[in-house]
PDB file of C-alpha atoms in Angstrom:
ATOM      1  CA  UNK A   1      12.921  10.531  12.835  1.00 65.00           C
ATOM      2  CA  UNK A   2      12.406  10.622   9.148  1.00 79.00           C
ATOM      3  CA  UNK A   3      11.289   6.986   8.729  1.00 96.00           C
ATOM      4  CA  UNK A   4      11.170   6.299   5.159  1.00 98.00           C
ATOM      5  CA  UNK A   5      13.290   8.342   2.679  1.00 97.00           C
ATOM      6  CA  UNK A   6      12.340   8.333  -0.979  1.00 97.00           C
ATOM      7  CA  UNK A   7      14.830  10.188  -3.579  1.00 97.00           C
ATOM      8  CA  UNK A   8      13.806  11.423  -6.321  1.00 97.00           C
ATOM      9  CA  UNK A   9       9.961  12.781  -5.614  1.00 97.00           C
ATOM     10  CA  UNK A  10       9.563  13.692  -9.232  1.00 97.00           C
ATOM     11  CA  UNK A  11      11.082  12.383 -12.607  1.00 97.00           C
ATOM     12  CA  UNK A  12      10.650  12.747 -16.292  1.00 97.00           C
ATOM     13  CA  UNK A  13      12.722  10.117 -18.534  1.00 97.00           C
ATOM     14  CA  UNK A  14      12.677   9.648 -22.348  1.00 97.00           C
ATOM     15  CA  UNK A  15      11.766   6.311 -23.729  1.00 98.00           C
ATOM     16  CA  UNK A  16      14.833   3.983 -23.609  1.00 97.00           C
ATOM     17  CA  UNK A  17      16.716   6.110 -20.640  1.00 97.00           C
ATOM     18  CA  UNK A  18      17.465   4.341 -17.244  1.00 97.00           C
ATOM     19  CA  UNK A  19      17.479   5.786 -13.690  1.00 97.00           C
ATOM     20  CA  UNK A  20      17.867   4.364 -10.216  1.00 98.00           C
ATOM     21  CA  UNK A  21      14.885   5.380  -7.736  1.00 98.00           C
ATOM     22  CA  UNK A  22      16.403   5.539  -4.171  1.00 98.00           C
ATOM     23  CA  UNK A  23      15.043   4.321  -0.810  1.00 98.00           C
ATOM     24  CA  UNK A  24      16.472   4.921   2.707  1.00 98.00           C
ATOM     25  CA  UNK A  25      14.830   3.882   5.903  1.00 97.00           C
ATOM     26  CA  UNK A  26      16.046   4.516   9.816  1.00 96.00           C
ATOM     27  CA  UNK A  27      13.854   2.636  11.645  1.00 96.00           C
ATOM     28  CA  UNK A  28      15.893  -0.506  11.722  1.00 95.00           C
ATOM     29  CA  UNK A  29      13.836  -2.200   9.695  1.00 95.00           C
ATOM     30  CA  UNK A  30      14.601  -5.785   7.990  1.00 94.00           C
ATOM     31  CA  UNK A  31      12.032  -6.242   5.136  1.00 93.00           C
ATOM     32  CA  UNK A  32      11.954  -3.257   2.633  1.00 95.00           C
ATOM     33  CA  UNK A  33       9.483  -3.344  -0.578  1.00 95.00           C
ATOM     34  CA  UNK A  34       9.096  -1.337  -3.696  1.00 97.00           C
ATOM     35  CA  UNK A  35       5.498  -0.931  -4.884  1.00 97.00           C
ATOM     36  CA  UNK A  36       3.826   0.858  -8.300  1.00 97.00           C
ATOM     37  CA  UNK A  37       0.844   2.500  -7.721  1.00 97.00           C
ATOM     38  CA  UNK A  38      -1.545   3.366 -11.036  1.00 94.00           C
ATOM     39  CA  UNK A  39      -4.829   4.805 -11.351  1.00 87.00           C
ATOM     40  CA  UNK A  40      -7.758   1.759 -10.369  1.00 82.00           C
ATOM     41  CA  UNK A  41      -4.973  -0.595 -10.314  1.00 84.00           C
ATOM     42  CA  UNK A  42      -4.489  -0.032  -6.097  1.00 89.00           C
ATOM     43  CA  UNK A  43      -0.590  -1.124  -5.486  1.00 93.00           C
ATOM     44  CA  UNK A  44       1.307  -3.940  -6.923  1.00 94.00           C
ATOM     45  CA  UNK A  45       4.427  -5.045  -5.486  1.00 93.00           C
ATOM     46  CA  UNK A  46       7.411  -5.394  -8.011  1.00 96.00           C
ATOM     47  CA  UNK A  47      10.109  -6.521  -5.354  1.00 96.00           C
ATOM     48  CA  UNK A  48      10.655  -7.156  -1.962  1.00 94.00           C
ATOM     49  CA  UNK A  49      13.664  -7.982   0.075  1.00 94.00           C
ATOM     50  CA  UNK A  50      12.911  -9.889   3.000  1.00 91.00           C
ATOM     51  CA  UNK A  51      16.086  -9.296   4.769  1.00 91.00           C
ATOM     52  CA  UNK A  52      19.473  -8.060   4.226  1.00 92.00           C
ATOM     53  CA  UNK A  53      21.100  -9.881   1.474  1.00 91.00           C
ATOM     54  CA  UNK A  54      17.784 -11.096  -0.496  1.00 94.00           C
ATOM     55  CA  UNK A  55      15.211  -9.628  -3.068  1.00 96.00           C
ATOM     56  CA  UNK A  56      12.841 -11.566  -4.595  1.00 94.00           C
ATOM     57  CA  UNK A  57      10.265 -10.683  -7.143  1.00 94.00           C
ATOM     58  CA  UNK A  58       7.016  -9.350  -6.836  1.00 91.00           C
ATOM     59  CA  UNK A  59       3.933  -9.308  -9.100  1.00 90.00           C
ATOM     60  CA  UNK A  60       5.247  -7.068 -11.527  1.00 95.00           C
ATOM     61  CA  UNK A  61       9.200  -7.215 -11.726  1.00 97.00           C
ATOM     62  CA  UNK A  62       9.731  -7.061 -15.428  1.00 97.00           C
ATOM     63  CA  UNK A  63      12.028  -4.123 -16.542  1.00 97.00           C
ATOM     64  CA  UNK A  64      13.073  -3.187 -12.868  1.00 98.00           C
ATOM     65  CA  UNK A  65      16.101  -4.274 -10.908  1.00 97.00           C
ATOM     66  CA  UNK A  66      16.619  -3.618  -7.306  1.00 98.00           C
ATOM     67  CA  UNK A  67      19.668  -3.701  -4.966  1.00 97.00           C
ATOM     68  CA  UNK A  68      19.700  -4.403  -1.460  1.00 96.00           C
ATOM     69  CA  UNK A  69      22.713  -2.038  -0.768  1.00 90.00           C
ATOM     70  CA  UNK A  70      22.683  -2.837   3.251  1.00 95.00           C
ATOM     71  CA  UNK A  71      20.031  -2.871   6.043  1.00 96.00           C
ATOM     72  CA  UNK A  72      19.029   0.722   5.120  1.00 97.00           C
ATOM     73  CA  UNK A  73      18.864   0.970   1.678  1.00 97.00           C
ATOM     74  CA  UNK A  74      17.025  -0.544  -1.357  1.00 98.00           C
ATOM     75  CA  UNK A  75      17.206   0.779  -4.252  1.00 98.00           C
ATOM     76  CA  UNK A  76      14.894  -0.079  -7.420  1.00 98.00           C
ATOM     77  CA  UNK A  77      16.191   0.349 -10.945  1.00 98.00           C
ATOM     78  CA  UNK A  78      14.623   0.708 -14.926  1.00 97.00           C
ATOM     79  CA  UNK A  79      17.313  -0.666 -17.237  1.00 93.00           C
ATOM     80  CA  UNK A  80      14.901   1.203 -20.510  1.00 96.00           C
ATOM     81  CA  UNK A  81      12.179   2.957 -18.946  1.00 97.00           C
ATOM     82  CA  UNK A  82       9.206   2.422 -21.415  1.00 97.00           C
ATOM     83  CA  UNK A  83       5.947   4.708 -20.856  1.00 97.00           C
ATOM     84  CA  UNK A  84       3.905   1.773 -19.316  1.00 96.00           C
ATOM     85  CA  UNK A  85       6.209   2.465 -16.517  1.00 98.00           C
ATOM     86  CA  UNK A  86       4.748   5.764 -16.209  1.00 98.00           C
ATOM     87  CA  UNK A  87       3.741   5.427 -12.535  1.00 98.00           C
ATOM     88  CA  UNK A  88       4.051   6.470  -8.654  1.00 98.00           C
ATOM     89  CA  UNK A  89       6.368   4.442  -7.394  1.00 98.00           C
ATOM     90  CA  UNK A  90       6.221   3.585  -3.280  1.00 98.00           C
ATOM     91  CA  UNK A  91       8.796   2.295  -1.112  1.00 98.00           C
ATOM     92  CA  UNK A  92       8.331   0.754   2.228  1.00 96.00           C
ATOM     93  CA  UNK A  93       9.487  -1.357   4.946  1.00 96.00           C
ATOM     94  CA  UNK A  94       8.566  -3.296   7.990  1.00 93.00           C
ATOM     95  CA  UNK A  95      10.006  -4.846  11.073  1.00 89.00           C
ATOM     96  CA  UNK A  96      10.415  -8.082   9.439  1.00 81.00           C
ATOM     97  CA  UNK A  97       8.259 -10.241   6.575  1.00 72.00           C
ATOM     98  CA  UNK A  98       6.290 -11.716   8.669  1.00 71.00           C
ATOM     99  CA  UNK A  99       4.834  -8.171  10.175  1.00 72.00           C
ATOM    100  CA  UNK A 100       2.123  -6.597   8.407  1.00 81.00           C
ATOM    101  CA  UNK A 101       2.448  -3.091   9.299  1.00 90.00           C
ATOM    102  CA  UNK A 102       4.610  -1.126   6.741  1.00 94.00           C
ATOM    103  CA  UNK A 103       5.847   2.177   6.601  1.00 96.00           C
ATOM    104  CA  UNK A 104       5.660   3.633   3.437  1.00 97.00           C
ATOM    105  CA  UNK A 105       7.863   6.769   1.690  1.00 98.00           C
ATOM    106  CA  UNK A 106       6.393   9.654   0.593  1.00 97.00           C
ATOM    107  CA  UNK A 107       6.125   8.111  -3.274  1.00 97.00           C
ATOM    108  CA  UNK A 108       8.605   8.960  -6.307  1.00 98.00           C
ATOM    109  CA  UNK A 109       6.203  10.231  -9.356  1.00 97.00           C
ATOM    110  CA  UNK A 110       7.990   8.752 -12.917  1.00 98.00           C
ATOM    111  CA  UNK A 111       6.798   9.826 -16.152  1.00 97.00           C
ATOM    112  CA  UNK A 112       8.167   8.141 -19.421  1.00 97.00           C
ATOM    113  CA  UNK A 113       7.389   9.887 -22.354  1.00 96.00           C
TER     114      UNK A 113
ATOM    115  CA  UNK B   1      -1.413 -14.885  -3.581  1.00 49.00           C
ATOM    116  CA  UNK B   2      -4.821 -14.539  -2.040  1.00 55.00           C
ATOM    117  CA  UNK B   3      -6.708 -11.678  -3.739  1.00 81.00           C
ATOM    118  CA  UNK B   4      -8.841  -9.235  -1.900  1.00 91.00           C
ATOM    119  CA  UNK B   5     -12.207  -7.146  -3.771  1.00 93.00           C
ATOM    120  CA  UNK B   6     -13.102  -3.886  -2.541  1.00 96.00           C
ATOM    121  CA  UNK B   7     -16.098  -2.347  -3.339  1.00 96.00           C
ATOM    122  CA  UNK B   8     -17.222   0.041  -3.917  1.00 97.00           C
ATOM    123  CA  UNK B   9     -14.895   1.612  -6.007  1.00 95.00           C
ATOM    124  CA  UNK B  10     -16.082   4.965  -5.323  1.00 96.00           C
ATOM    125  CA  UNK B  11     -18.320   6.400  -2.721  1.00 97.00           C
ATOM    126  CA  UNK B  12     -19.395  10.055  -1.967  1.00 97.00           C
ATOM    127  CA  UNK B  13     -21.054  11.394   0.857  1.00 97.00           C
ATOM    128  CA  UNK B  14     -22.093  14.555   2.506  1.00 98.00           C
ATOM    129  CA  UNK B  15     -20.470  15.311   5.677  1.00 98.00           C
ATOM    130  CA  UNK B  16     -22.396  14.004   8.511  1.00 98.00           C
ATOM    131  CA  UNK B  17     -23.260  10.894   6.618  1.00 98.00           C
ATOM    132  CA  UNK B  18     -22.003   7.241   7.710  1.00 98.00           C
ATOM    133  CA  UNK B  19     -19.223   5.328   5.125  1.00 98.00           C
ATOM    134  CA  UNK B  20     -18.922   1.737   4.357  1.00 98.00           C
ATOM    135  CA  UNK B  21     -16.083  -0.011   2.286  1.00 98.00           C
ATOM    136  CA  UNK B  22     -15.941  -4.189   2.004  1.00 98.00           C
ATOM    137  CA  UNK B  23     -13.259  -5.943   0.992  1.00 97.00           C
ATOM    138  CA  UNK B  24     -14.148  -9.349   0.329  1.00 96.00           C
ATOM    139  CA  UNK B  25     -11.971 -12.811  -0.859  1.00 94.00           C
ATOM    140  CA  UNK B  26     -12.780 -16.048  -2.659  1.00 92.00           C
ATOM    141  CA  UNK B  27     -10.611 -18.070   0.287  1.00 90.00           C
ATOM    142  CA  UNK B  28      -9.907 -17.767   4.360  1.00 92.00           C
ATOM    143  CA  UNK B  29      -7.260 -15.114   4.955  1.00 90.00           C
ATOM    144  CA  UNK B  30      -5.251 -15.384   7.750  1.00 89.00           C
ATOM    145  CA  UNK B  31      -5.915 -11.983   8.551  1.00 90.00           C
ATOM    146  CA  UNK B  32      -6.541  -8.431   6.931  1.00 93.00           C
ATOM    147  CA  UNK B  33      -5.203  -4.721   7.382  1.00 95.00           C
ATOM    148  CA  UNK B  34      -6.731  -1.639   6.778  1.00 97.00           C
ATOM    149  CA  UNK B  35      -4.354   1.548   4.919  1.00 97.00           C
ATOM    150  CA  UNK B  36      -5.853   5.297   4.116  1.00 98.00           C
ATOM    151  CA  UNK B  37      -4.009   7.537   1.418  1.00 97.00           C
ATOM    152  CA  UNK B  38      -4.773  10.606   1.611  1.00 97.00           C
ATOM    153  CA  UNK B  39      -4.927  12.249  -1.964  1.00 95.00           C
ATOM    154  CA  UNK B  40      -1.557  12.833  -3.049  1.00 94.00           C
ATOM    155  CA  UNK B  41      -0.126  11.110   0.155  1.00 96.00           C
ATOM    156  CA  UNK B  42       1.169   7.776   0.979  1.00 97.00           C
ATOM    157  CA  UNK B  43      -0.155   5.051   2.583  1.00 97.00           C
ATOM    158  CA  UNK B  44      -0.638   4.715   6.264  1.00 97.00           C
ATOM    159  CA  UNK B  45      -1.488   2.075   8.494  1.00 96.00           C
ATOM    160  CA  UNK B  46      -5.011   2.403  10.288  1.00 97.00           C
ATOM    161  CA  UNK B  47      -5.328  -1.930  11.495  1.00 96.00           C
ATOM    162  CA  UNK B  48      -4.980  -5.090  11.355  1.00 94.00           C
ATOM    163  CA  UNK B  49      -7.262  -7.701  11.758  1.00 95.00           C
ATOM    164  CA  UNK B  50      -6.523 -11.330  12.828  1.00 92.00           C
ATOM    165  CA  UNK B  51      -9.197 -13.232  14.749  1.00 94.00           C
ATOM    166  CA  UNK B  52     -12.426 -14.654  13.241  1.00 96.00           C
ATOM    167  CA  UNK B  53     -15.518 -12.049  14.130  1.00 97.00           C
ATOM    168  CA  UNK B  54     -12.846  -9.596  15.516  1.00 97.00           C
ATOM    169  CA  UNK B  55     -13.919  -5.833  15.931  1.00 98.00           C
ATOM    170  CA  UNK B  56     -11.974  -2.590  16.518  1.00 98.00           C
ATOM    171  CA  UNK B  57     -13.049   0.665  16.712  1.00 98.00           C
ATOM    172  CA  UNK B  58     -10.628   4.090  16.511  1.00 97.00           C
ATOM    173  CA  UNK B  59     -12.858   7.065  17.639  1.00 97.00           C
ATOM    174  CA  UNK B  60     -15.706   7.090  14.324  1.00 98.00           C
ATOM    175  CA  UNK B  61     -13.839   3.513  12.427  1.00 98.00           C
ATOM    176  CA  UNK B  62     -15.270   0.606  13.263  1.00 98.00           C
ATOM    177  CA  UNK B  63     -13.467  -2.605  11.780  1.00 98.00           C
ATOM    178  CA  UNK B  64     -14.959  -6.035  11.428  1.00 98.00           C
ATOM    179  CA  UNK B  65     -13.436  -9.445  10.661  1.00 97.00           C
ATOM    180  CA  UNK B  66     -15.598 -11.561   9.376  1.00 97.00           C
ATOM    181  CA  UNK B  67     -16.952 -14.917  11.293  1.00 96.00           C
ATOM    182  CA  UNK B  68     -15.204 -16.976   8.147  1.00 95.00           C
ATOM    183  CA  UNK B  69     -12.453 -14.998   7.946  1.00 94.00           C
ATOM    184  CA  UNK B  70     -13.048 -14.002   4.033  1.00 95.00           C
ATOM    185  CA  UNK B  71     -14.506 -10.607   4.757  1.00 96.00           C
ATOM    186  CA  UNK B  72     -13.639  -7.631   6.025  1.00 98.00           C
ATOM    187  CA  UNK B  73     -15.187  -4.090   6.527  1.00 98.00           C
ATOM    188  CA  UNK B  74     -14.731  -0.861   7.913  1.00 98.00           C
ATOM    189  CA  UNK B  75     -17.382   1.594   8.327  1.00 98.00           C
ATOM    190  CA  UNK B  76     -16.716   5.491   9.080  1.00 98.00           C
ATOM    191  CA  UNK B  77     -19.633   7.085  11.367  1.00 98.00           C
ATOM    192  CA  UNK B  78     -20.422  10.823  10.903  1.00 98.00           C
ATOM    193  CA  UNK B  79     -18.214  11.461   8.154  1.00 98.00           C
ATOM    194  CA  UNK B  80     -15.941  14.329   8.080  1.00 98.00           C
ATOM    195  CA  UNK B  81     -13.892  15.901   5.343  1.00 97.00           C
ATOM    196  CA  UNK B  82     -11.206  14.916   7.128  1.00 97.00           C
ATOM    197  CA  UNK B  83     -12.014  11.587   6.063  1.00 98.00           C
ATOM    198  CA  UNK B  84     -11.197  12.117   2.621  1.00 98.00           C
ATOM    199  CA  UNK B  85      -8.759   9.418   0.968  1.00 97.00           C
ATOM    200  CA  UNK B  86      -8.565   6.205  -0.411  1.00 97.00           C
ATOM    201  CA  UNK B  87      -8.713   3.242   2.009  1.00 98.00           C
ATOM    202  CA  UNK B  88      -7.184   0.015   1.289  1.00 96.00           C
ATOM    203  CA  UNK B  89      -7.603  -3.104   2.492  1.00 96.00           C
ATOM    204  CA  UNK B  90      -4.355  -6.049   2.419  1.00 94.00           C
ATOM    205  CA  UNK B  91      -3.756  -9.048   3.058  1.00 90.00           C
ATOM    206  CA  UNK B  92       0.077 -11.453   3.625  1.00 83.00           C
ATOM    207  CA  UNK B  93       0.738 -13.548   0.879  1.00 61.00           C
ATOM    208  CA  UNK B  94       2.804 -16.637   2.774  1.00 62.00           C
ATOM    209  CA  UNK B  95       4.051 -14.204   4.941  1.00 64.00           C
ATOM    210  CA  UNK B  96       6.568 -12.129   2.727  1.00 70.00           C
ATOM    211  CA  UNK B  97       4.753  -9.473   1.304  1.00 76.00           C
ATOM    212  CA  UNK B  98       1.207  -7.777   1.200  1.00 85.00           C
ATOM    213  CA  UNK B  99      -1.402  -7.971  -1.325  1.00 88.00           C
ATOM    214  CA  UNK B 100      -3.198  -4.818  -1.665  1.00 92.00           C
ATOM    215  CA  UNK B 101      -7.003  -4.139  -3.078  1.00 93.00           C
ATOM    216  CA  UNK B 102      -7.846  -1.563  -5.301  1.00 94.00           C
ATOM    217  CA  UNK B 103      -9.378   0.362  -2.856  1.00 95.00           C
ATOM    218  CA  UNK B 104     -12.058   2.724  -2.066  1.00 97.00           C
ATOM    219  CA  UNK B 105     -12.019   6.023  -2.683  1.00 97.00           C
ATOM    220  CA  UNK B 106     -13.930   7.973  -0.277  1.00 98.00           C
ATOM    221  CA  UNK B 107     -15.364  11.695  -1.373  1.00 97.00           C
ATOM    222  CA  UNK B 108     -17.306  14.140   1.728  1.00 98.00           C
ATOM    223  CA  UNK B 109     -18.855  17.124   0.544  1.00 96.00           C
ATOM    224  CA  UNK B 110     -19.268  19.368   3.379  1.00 93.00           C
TER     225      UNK B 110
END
């Protein structure tokens, strides 16, 4: 049971460049969420999706996109990765909204230079 | 969304010695869950918290609810260097998403 799958682990990106950061989870969850985690700054949500078919913005969604693709997969997006992007990026997911107990992915590491 | 203080911000110990981390909030939460990251991990679920004055121990973790519901703690007996991490306390904004702190970032020399 892998639970929460997070593609890539590591990425470099030049200024300006875009990239899609993957998520896949198996657990049959229906809320998934993308957080940034930076040094002192704990974790701030940029998007959630509280079901299938909905995203909605978190504390920090400028420059990032996300797509629910289906009940499994959510995938979160830079358009022009800048370096204040520079970040570990988590994603997780949970029985539903309501439930406060998420599973989180391994983390995806993104440095802008 | 309701914001949640942690403090200390750092805390080291020598093994053997008892841990305390407080996460504290300005307004009543409805309740409160404890995550540890262990350096270079992810987070992971330890707790959650939801009655007023509600405590809940795991083997040395001993987690308190405050009486008015705007405090939180969780203190680590006998530390070991297992212990090591970053604990984080959240909270549910209107139910959709959680609210983390900034955590506490827990160091045990052996």
């Amino acid at each position: 049971n892998a639970g929460v799958t997070q593609t890539p682990k590591f990425q470099v990106l030049k200024t300006g460049q875009s990239m899609t950061l993957q998520c896949a989870q198996d657990m049959n969850h229906n809320s998934m969420y993308w957080y940034r985690q930076d040094p002192g700054m704990g974790l701030r949500l940029i998007y959630y999706s509280a079901s299938e078919g909905t995203t909605d913005k978190g504390e920090v969604p400028n420059g990032y996109n996300v797509s629910r693709l289906n009940k499994r997969e959510f995938s979160l997006r830079l358009e022009s990765a800048a370096p204040s992007q520079t970040s570990v990026y988590f994603c997780a997911s949970s029985r539903s909204s309501g439930a406060n107990v998420l599973t989180f992915g391994a983390g995806s590491r993104l440095t802008v230079l | 969304g309701q914001q949640v203080m942690q403090i200390p911000q750092y805390q080291h110990v020598q093994e053997g010695e008892d841990f305390t981390t407080y996460c504290n909030s300005s307004t009543t939460l409805s309740n409160i869950q404890w995550y540890k990251q262990r350096p270079g991990g992810h987070p992971v679920f330890l707790i959650q918290l939801v009655k007023s004055g509600e405590v809940k121990k795991q083997k040395r973790l001993t987690f308190q609810f405050g009486e008015a519901k705007k405090n939180s703690s969780l203190h680590i007996t006998a530390t070991q260097t297992t212990d090591v991490g970053t604990y984080f306390c959240s909270n549910s904004n209107s139910g959709y998403a959680l609210n983390f702190g900034k955590g506490t970032s827990l160091l045990v020399t052996p």
